[in-house]
PDB file of C-alpha atoms and ligand atoms in Angstrom:
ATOM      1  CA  UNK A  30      -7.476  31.667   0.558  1.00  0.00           C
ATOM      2  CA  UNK A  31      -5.828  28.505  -0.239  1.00  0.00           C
ATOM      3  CA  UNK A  32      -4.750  27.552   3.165  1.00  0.00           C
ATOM      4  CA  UNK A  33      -9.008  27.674   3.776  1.00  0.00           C
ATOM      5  CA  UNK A  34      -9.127  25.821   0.459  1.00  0.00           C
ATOM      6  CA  UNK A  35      -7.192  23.118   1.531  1.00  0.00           C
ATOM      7  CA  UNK A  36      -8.117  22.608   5.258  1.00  0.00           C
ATOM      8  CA  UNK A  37     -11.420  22.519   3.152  1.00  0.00           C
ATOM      9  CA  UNK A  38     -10.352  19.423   1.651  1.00  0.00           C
ATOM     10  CA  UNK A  39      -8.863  17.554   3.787  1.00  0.00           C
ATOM     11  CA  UNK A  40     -11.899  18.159   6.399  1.00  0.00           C
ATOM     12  CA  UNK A  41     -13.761  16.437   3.697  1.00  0.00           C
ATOM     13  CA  UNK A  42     -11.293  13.716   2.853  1.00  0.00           C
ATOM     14  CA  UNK A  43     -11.446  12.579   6.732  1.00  0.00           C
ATOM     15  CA  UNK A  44     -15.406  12.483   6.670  1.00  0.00           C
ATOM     16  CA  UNK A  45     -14.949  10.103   3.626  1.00  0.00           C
ATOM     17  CA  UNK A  46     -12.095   8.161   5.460  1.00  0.00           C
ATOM     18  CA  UNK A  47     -14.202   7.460   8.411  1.00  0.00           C
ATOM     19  CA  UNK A  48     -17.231   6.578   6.739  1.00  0.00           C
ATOM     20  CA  UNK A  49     -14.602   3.910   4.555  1.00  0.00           C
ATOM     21  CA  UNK A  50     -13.288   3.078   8.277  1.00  0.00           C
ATOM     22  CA  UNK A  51     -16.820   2.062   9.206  1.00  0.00           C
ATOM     23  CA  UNK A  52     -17.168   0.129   6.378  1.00  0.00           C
ATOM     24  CA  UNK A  53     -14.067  -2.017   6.753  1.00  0.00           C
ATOM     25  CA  UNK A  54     -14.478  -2.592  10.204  1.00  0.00           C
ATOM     26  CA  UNK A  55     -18.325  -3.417  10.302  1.00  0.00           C
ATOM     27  CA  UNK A  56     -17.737  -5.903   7.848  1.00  0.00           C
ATOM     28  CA  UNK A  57     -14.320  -7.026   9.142  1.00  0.00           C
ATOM     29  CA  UNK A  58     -12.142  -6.479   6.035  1.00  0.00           C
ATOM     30  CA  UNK A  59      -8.553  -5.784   6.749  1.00  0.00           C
ATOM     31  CA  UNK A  60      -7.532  -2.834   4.856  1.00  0.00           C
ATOM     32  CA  UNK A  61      -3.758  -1.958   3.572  1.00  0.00           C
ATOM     33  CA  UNK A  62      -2.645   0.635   1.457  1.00  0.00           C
ATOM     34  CA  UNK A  63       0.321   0.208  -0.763  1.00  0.00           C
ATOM     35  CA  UNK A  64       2.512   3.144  -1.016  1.00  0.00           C
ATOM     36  CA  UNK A  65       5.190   3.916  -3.663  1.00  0.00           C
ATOM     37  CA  UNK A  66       7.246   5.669  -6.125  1.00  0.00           C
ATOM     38  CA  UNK A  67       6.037   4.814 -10.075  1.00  0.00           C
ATOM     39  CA  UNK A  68       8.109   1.626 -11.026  1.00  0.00           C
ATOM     40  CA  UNK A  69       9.019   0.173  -7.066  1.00  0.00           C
ATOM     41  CA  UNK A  70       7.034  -2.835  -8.370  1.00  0.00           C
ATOM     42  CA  UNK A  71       3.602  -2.502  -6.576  1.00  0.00           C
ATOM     43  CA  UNK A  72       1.498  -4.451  -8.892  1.00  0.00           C
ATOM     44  CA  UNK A  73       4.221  -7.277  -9.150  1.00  0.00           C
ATOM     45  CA  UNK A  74       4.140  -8.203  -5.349  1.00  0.00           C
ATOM     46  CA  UNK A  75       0.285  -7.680  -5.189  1.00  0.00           C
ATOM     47  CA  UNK A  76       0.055 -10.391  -7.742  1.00  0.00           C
ATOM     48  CA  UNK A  77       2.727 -12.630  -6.497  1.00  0.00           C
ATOM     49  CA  UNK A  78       0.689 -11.781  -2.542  1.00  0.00           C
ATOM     50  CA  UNK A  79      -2.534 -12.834  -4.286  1.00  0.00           C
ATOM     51  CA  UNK A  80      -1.288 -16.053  -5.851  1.00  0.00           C
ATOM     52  CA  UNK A  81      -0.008 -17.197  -2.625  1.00  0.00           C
ATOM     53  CA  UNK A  82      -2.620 -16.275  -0.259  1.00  0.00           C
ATOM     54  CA  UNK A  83      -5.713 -16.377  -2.235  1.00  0.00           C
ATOM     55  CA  UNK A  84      -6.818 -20.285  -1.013  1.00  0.00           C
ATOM     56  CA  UNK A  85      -7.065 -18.847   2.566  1.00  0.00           C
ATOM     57  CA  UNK A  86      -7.965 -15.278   2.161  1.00  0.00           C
ATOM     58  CA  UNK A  87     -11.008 -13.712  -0.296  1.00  0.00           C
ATOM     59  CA  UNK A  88      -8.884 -10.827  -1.449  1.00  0.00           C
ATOM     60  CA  UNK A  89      -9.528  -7.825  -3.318  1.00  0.00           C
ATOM     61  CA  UNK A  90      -7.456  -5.122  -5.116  1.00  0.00           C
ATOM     62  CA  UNK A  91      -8.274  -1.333  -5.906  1.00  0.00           C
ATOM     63  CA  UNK A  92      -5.804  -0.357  -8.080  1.00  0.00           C
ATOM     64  CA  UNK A  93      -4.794   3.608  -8.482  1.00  0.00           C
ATOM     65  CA  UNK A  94      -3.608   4.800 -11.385  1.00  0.00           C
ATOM     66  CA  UNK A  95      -3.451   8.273 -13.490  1.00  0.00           C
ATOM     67  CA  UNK A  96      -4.475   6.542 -16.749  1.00  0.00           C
ATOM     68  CA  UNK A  97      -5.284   2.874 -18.282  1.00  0.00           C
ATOM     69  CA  UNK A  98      -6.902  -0.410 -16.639  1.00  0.00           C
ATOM     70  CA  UNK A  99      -3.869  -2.357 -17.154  1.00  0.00           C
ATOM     71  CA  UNK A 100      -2.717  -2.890 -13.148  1.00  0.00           C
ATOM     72  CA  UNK A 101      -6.410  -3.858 -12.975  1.00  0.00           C
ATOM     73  CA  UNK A 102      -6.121  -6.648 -15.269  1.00  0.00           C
ATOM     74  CA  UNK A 103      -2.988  -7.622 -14.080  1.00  0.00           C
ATOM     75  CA  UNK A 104      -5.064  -8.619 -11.079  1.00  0.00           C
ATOM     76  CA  UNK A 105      -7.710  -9.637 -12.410  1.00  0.00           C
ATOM     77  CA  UNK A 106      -5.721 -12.315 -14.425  1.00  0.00           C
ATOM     78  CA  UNK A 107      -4.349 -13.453 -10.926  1.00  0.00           C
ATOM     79  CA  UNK A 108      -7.922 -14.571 -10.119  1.00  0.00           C
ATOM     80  CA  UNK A 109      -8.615 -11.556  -7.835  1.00  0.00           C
ATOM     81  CA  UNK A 110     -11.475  -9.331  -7.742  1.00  0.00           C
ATOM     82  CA  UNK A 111      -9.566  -5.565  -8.804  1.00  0.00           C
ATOM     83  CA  UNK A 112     -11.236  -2.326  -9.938  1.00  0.00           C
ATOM     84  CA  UNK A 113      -9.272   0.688 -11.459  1.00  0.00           C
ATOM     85  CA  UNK A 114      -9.668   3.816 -10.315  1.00  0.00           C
ATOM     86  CA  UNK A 115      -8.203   6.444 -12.752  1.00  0.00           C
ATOM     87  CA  UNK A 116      -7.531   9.693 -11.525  1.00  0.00           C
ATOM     88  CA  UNK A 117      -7.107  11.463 -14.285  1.00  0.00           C
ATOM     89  CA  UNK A 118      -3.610  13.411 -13.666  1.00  0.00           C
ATOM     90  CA  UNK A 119      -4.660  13.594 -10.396  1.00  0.00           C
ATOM     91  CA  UNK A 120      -1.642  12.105  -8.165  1.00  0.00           C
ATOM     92  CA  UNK A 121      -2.771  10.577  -5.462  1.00  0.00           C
ATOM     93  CA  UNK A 122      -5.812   8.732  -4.148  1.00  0.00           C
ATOM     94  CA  UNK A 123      -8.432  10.109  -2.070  1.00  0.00           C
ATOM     95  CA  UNK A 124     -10.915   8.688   0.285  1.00  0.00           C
ATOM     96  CA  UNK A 125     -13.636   9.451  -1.715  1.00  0.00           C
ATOM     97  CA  UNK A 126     -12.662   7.875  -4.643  1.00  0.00           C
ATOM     98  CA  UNK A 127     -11.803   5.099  -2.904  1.00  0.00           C
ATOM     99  CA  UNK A 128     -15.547   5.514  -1.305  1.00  0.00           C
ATOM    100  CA  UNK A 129     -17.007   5.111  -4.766  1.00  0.00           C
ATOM    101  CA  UNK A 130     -14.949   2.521  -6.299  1.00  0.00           C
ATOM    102  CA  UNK A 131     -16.408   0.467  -2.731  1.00  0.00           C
ATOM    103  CA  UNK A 132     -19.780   0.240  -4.287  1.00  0.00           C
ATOM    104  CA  UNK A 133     -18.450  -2.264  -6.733  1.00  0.00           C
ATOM    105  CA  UNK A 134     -17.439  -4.990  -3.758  1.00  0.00           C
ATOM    106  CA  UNK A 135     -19.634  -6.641  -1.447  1.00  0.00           C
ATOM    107  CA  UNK A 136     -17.115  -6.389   1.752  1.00  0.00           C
ATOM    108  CA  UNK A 137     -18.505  -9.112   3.547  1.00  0.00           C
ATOM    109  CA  UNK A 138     -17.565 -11.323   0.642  1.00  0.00           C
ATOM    110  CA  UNK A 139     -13.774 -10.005   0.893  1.00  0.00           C
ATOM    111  CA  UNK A 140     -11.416 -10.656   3.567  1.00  0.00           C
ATOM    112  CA  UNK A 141      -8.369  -8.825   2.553  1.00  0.00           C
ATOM    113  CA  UNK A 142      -8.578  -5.103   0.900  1.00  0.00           C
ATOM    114  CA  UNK A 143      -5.420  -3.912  -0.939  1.00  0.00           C
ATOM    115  CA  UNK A 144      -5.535  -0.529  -1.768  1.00  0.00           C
ATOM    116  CA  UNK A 145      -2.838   0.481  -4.172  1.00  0.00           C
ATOM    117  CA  UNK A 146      -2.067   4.155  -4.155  1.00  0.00           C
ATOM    118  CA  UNK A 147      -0.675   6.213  -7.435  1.00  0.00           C
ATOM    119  CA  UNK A 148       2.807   5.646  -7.750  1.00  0.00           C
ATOM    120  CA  UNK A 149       4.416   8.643  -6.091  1.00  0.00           C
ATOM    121  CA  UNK A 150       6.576   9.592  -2.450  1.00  0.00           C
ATOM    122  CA  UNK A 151       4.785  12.563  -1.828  1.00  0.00           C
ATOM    123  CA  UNK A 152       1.325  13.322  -1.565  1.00  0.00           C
ATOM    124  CA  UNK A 153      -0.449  10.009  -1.155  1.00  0.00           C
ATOM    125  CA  UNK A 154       0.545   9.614   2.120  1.00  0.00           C
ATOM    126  CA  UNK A 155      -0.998  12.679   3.758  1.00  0.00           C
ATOM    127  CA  UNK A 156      -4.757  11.248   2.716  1.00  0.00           C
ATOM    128  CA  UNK A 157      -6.224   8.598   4.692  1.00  0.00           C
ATOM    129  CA  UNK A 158      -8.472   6.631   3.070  1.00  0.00           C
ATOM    130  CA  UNK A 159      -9.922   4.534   6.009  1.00  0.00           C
ATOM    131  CA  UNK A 160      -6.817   1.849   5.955  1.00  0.00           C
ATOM    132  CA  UNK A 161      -6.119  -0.175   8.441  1.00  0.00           C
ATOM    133  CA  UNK A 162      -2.552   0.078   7.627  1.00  0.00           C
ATOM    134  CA  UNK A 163      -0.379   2.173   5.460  1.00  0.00           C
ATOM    135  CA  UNK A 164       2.414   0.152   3.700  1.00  0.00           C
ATOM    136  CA  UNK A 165       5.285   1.809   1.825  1.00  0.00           C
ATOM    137  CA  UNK A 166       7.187   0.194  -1.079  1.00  0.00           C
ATOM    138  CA  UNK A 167      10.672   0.880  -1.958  1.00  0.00           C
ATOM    139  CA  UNK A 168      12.601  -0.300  -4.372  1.00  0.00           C
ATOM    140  CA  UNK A 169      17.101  -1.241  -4.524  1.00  0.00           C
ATOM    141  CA  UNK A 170      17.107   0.980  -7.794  1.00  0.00           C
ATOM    142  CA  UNK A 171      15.628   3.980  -6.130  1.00  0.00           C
ATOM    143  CA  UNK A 172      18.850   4.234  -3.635  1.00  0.00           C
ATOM    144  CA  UNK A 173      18.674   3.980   0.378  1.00  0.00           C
ATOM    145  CA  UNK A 174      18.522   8.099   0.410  1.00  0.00           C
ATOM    146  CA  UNK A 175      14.568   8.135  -0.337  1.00  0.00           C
ATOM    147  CA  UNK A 176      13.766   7.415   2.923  1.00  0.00           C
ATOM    148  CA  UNK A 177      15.723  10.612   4.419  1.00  0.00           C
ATOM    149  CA  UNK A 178      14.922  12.372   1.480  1.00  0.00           C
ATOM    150  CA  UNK A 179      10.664  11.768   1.090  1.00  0.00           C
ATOM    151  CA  UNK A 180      10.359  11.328   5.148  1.00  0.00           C
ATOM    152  CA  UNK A 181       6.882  12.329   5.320  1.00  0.00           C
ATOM    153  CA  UNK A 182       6.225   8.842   3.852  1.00  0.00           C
ATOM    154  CA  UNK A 183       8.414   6.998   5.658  1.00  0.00           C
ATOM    155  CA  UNK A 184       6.813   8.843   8.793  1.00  0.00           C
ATOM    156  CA  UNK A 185       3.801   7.971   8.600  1.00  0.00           C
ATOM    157  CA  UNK A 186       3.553   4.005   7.600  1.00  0.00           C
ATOM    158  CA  UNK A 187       4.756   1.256   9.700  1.00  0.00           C
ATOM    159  CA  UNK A 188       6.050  -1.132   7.305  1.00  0.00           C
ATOM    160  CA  UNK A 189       8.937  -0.486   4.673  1.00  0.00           C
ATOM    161  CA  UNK A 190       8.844  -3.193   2.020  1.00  0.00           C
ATOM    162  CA  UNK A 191      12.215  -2.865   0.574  1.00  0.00           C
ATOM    163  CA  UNK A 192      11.873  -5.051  -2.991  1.00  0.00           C
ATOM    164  CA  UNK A 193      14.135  -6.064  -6.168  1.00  0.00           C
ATOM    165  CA  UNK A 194      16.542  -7.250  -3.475  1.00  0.00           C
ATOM    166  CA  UNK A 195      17.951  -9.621  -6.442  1.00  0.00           C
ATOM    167  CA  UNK A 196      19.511  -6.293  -7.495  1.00  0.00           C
ATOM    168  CA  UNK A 197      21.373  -5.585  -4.278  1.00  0.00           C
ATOM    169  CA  UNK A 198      24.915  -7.130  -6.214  1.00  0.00           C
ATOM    170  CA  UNK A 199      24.851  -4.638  -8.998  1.00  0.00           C
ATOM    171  CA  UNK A 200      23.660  -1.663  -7.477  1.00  0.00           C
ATOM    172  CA  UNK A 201      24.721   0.377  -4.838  1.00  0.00           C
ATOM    173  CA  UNK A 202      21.792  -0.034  -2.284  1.00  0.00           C
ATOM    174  CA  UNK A 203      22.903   0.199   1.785  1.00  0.00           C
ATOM    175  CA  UNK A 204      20.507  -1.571   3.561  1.00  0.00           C
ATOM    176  CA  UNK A 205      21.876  -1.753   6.967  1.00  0.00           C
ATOM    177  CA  UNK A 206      22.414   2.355   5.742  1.00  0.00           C
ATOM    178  CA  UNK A 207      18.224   2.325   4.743  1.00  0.00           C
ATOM    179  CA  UNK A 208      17.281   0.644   8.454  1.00  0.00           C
ATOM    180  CA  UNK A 209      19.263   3.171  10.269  1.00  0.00           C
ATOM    181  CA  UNK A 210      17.698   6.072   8.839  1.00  0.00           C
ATOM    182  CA  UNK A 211      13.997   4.536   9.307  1.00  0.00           C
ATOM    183  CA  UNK A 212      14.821   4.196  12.554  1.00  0.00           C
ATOM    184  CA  UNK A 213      15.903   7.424  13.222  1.00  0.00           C
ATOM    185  CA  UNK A 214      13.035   8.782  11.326  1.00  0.00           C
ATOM    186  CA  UNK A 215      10.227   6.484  12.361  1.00  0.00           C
ATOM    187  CA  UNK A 216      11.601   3.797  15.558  1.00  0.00           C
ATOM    188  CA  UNK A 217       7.966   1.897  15.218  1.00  0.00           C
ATOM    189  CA  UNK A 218       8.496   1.268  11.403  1.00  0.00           C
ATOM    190  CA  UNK A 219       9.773  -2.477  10.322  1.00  0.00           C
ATOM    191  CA  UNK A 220      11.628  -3.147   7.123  1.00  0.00           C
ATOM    192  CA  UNK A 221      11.306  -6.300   5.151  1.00  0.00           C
ATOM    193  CA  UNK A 222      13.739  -6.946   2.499  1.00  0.00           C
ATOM    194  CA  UNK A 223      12.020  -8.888  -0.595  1.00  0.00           C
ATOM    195  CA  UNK A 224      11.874  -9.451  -4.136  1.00  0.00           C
ATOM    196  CA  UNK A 225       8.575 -10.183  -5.936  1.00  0.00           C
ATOM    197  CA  UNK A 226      10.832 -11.793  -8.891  1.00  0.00           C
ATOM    198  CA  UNK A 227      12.760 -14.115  -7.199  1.00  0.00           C
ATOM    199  CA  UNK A 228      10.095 -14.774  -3.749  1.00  0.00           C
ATOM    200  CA  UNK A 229      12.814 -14.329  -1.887  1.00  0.00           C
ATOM    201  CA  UNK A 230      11.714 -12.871   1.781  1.00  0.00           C
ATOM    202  CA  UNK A 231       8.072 -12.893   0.238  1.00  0.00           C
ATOM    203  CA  UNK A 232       7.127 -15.479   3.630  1.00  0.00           C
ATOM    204  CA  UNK A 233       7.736 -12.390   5.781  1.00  0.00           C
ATOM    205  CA  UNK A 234       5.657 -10.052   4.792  1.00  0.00           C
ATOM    206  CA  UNK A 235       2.846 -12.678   4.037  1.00  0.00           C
ATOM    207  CA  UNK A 236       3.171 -13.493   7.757  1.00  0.00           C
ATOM    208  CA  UNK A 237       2.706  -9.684   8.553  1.00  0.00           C
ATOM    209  CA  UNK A 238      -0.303  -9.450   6.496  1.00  0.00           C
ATOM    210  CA  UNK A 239      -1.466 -12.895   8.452  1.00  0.00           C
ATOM    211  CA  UNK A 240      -0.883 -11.209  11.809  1.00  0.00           C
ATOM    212  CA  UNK A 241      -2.864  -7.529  10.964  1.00  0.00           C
ATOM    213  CA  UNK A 242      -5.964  -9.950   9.548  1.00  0.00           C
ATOM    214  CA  UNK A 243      -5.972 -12.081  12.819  1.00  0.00           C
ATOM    215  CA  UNK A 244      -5.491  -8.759  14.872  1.00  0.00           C
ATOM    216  CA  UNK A 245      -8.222  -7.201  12.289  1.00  0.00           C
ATOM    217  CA  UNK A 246     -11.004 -10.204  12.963  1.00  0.00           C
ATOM    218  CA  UNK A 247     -10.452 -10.055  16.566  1.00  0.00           C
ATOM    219  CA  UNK A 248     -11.350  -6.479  17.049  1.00  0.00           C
TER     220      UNK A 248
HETATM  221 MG1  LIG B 306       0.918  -0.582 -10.412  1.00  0.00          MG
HETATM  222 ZN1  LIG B 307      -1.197  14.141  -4.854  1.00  0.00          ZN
END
């Protein structure tokens, strides 16, 4: 019974996914989801991403949390649209919440979509929610042995922002150690080291997003 139960809902999640797939491409919105454990410092590099590309790009942030609007603000304060979903324990987005929180945009007004997810390695990557791109997050203080440890994540997105990077002196984080094991777990995936408190290596993955958009507008 809960093998049915589940295939159940993930059938439905996919319906939801495509019809968000639709959406984003009809109205040419590039689409990322932002994937992490609590405290990798999502919300800080979504700010610092919106204060830097916000003169050429209209973006927009849905923000996933369990509880409070305070990501959402965080946002909001950067001059971004953002709308908070709460899930209410639940621990991980869906495509149909992100479905209804969609009513609140008008997409052809928004270039760039950031999705990001409820902090947590595990579940959120097994839903699709119509993205154009799944993005994982990883922080120095978490240690290089997530990414052999929570593989499913690191499987399935195909960029690993790696961020704190100012911490790398103090702590014992391997990154030549980190890129070796994505590679062996996913060879497509690319690793950007960063830190959204210092900027440092921020240019990088602001020229990623650049080249998905371009790729995104020319479909
Ligand atoms: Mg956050
Ligand atoms: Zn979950």
């Amino acid at each position: 019974m809960k093998v049915t139960l589940r295939t159940d809902v993930l059938t439905n999640n996919n319906k939801a996914a495509e019809f968000n797939r639709e959406l984003f491409e009809s109205t040419k919105t590039l689409v990322i989801n932002l994937m992490s454990s609590p405290g990798a410092g999502k919300t800080t590099l979504l700010e610092e991403t919106v204060r830097a590309l916000s003169e050429k790009y209209r973006i927009a942030v849905i923000e996933g949390d369990l509880a409070t609007e305070r990501d959402a603000n965080r946002i909001r304060s950067m001059g971004a649209k953002a709308v908070q979903i709460n899930t209410h324990g639940g621990c991980h987005l869906d495509a149909r919440m992100v479905a209804a929180a969609l009513g609140e945009f008008d997409l052809d007004e928004i270039d760039i979509l950031f999705i990001e997810n409820v902090g947590n390695l595990v579940c959120p990557s097994g839903y699709d929610l119509g993205q154009n791109h799944k993005v994982a997050v990883l922080s120095v203080p978490e240690g290089n042995d997530k990414i052999t440890k929570y593989p499913q994540m690191f499987m399935r997105t195909e960029l690993v922002l790696l961020n704190k990077i100012d911490l790398l002196p103090y702590l014992d984080f391997n990154v030549e150690e980190a890129k070796q094991d994505l590679s062996e777990i996913n060879p497509q995936s690319v690793l950007i080291p960063l830190s959204a408190r210092t900027n440092e290596g921020l240019h990088e993955w602001f020229s990623w997003i650049e080249g998905a958009y371009n790729r995104c507008v020319q479909q």
